[in-house]
Structure formats: C-alpha cells, structure tokens
Amino acid sequence: MSSNSRVAGSGWVFFATVVLGIAIVPAGAQTAPPAGPRPESLAGAYEGKTVANDGATSALRMDLTFADGQYAGAVDSQSERVAIVSGTLRGDTLTLVVRSGDTTGVMVGRVVEGGLEGTWTLGETAVGFSLTRVGAASGPGGTADPISGVWLGEASVQGQAMPFSLTLRLDGESVTGEIESAMGRVPLTGGAWRDGTLTITFPYVGGEPVSMGAQLRDGRLEGILDYNTGELQGTWVASRK
C-alpha cells in the first residue's frame, strides 16, 4: 500500500469517527453483549401458562431464586413439578436448565415488561410459555421482592429439630405458598409481609393451627412459631434455596 493510500485511509477514519460519529470496529473485534437486567432482579415468583402447538393452554407457576451467582427453584405445571438446576442470563434472554427425574429440559425466555415469554422443552415436548411476576419489586433499582421463592429451614421445638421447605409468593402485602416437611405438604392458609415482618399460618397433620412469624436478617428469615394456639412454641430459621 502506498503512503498516500495510508494517509487517505487515516483521514477517512478520522472523518467517520469524529465528524459523522460512525463507530469503526476493527475486523475480528468482539462486540459487547447486549445490555439487559441484572441477574438477581429476575428472582421471584411467576404465574402464567403454557401454550401447545394446537392452542391448548395449561397453568404454569415458577419460583426462581438467585444466590451465590446461581439460579435455582422450581416450575409447577398441572402435571408435575420440575426443578431448576441452573441458569444463565445474556442480555434480555434467560436460559434455565430444568430436570424431572432423569429427563432434562430447557426454558428459554425473553425478559418482557413484568415477566418472561419463551419456549419450554422437556424431553420430546416443546411448548410456548408466558409468565408474569407475582408481587411488585421492592428493592433498590427494581430488584425482586425480598421473600418470594423457595426457602430451606429448620424449626426447633422442645429441643427437637424439624427441617422443612417453604415456598413463598408475595403479592402486595399478601403472602401465599406451601410448606413441606417429613409430615407432608400443605398450603398456607394465611400470610402477610408488612414493615419487614412475615406472618404465615397453616394446618398441621391433625388440623391443628400453626402460626409462624419472622423478620429478615442478613438474608435469613428468623422468628418464632406457635402450635395449636399456645400449646407449644419454638423458634425457626430459613435461608433461600
């Protein structure tokens, strides 16, 4: 290449970048990934539906957590519950790996206003889905509400430890969900989140009422429980799954 050609080329680069504002990207240079939401901002509870190729719909619910840089949680359809074992977020596309027994699948969803839309493939079955977040964001910068998701905990009553898992979904100040232990799984019959305090109620095996209250401290729920209206009392703690 002649010196005149090099000078002309340099002049074009200067004119394009400074005068016209055109970005000159060298050959082989990597472009930056598209901007999108922060990974932790997608954690929370979602409800929606799947849509099959024939137009048939089915209710769908997802509890998504994000801790230590990893996505986890569970997806409930009308036929089964599958575990979310991992996930990645690139730009506005969330990819979740799910597992049901020995079958592995993937959910690929685009982040839209208030939720996710995409395709769910499990085994040889593929359906579309749309999910809407349950409850409003409350953290700085629009991060997810502080309690929705799956929690693993332990209650201590009269020196006995009782492990349990707790699924919470926040909608305004109302809390719904389920609690599961070695004694079985039951839905919450009442729940509220007000001024940083969680209160939930549910029936025990024989129908006896149980109430639990807690506050969120350093990422853990810590509080007290009451069995059968004062018959027994204890403490409990829980951390996000």
Coordinates of C-alpha atoms in Angstrom, one line a residue, residues 104-233:
T104 CA -33.5 -32.7 31.4
G105 CA -35.1 -29.8 29.6
V106 CA -34.5 -26.1 29.0
M107 CA -36.6 -22.9 29.3
V108 CA -35.5 -20.0 27.1
G109 CA -37.4 -16.8 27.8
R110 CA -37.1 -13.2 26.8
V111 CA -37.5 -10.7 29.6
V112 CA -40.5 -8.5 28.9
E113 CA -42.4 -5.9 30.9
G114 CA -43.4 -7.7 34.1
G115 CA -42.4 -11.2 33.2
L116 CA -41.0 -13.7 30.7
E117 CA -42.0 -15.2 27.3
G118 CA -40.4 -18.1 25.5
T119 CA -40.2 -21.8 24.8
W120 CA -40.1 -24.7 27.2
T121 CA -38.6 -28.0 26.0
L122 CA -38.7 -31.1 28.2
G123 CA -37.8 -34.4 26.6
E124 CA -39.6 -34.6 23.2
T125 CA -42.2 -32.0 24.2
A126 CA -41.9 -28.3 23.4
V127 CA -44.4 -25.6 24.3
G128 CA -44.5 -21.9 24.4
F129 CA -45.0 -20.1 27.7
S130 CA -45.7 -16.7 29.2
L131 CA -45.1 -15.8 32.9
T132 CA -46.0 -12.7 34.9
R133 CA -44.2 -11.8 38.1
V134 CA -46.4 -12.1 41.2
G135 CA -45.9 -9.1 43.5
A136 CA -44.1 -5.8 42.9
A137 CA -40.4 -5.2 43.0
S138 CA -39.3 -3.5 46.2
G139 CA -35.5 -3.4 46.2
P140 CA -33.4 -0.5 45.1
G141 CA -33.2 -0.3 41.3
G142 CA -36.2 -2.6 40.8
T143 CA -34.7 -5.8 42.3
A144 CA -37.0 -8.6 43.2
D145 CA -39.2 -8.6 46.3
P146 CA -37.3 -9.9 49.3
I147 CA -39.2 -13.1 50.2
S148 CA -40.7 -14.7 47.1
G149 CA -39.0 -18.0 46.3
V150 CA -38.1 -21.3 48.0
W151 CA -36.6 -21.3 51.5
L152 CA -35.0 -24.2 53.3
G153 CA -35.4 -24.0 57.1
E154 CA -35.4 -25.7 60.4
A155 CA -37.8 -25.3 63.4
S156 CA -36.7 -26.1 66.9
V157 CA -39.5 -27.1 69.4
Q158 CA -38.7 -28.5 72.8
G159 CA -35.1 -29.3 71.7
Q160 CA -36.2 -31.2 68.6
A161 CA -35.1 -30.0 65.1
M162 CA -37.6 -30.3 62.3
P163 CA -36.4 -29.5 58.7
F164 CA -38.8 -28.0 56.2
S165 CA -39.0 -26.2 52.9
L166 CA -41.1 -23.1 52.4
T167 CA -42.4 -21.7 49.1
L168 CA -43.5 -18.0 49.4
R169 CA -45.2 -15.8 46.8
L170 CA -45.7 -12.1 47.6
D171 CA -48.5 -10.1 46.0
G172 CA -48.6 -6.6 47.5
E173 CA -48.7 -7.4 51.3
S174 CA -50.4 -10.8 50.8
V175 CA -48.3 -13.9 51.0
T176 CA -49.3 -17.3 49.7
G177 CA -47.4 -20.6 49.2
E178 CA -46.8 -24.0 50.7
I179 CA -44.8 -25.6 53.5
E180 CA -43.4 -29.1 53.2
S181 CA -41.8 -31.4 55.8
A182 CA -41.5 -35.1 56.6
M183 CA -45.1 -34.9 57.7
G184 CA -46.3 -33.8 54.2
R185 CA -47.0 -30.7 52.2
V186 CA -49.8 -28.3 52.9
P187 CA -50.8 -24.9 51.5
L188 CA -50.5 -21.7 53.6
T189 CA -54.0 -20.6 54.8
G190 CA -52.8 -17.1 55.6
G191 CA -49.8 -14.8 55.1
A192 CA -48.7 -11.2 55.2
W193 CA -45.5 -9.2 54.7
R194 CA -45.7 -5.8 56.4
D195 CA -43.0 -3.5 57.6
G196 CA -40.3 -6.2 57.2
T197 CA -42.2 -8.8 59.2
L198 CA -43.5 -12.1 57.8
T199 CA -46.5 -13.9 59.3
I200 CA -47.9 -17.2 57.9
T201 CA -50.5 -19.7 59.1
F202 CA -51.2 -23.3 58.0
P203 CA -52.7 -26.5 59.5
Y204 CA -50.6 -29.3 61.0
V205 CA -51.3 -33.0 60.3
G206 CA -54.3 -33.3 62.5
G207 CA -55.6 -29.9 61.5
E208 CA -54.1 -28.1 64.5
P209 CA -53.3 -24.4 63.6
V210 CA -49.7 -23.3 63.3
S211 CA -48.6 -19.7 63.0
M212 CA -45.1 -18.6 62.2
G213 CA -43.6 -15.1 62.3
A214 CA -40.2 -13.9 61.3
Q215 CA -38.0 -11.0 60.2
L216 CA -35.4 -10.9 57.5
R217 CA -31.9 -10.5 58.9
D218 CA -28.8 -10.8 56.8
G219 CA -30.6 -12.8 54.2
R220 CA -32.2 -15.2 56.6
L221 CA -35.7 -15.5 58.0
E222 CA -35.6 -15.8 61.8
G223 CA -38.6 -16.0 64.1
I224 CA -40.9 -17.9 66.3
L225 CA -43.7 -20.4 65.8
D226 CA -46.8 -21.3 67.7
Y227 CA -48.5 -24.7 67.6
N228 CA -52.2 -25.2 68.4
T229 CA -52.8 -21.7 69.9
G230 CA -50.2 -21.7 72.6
E231 CA -49.8 -25.4 73.3
L232 CA -46.2 -25.4 72.0
Q233 CA -43.8 -22.7 71.0

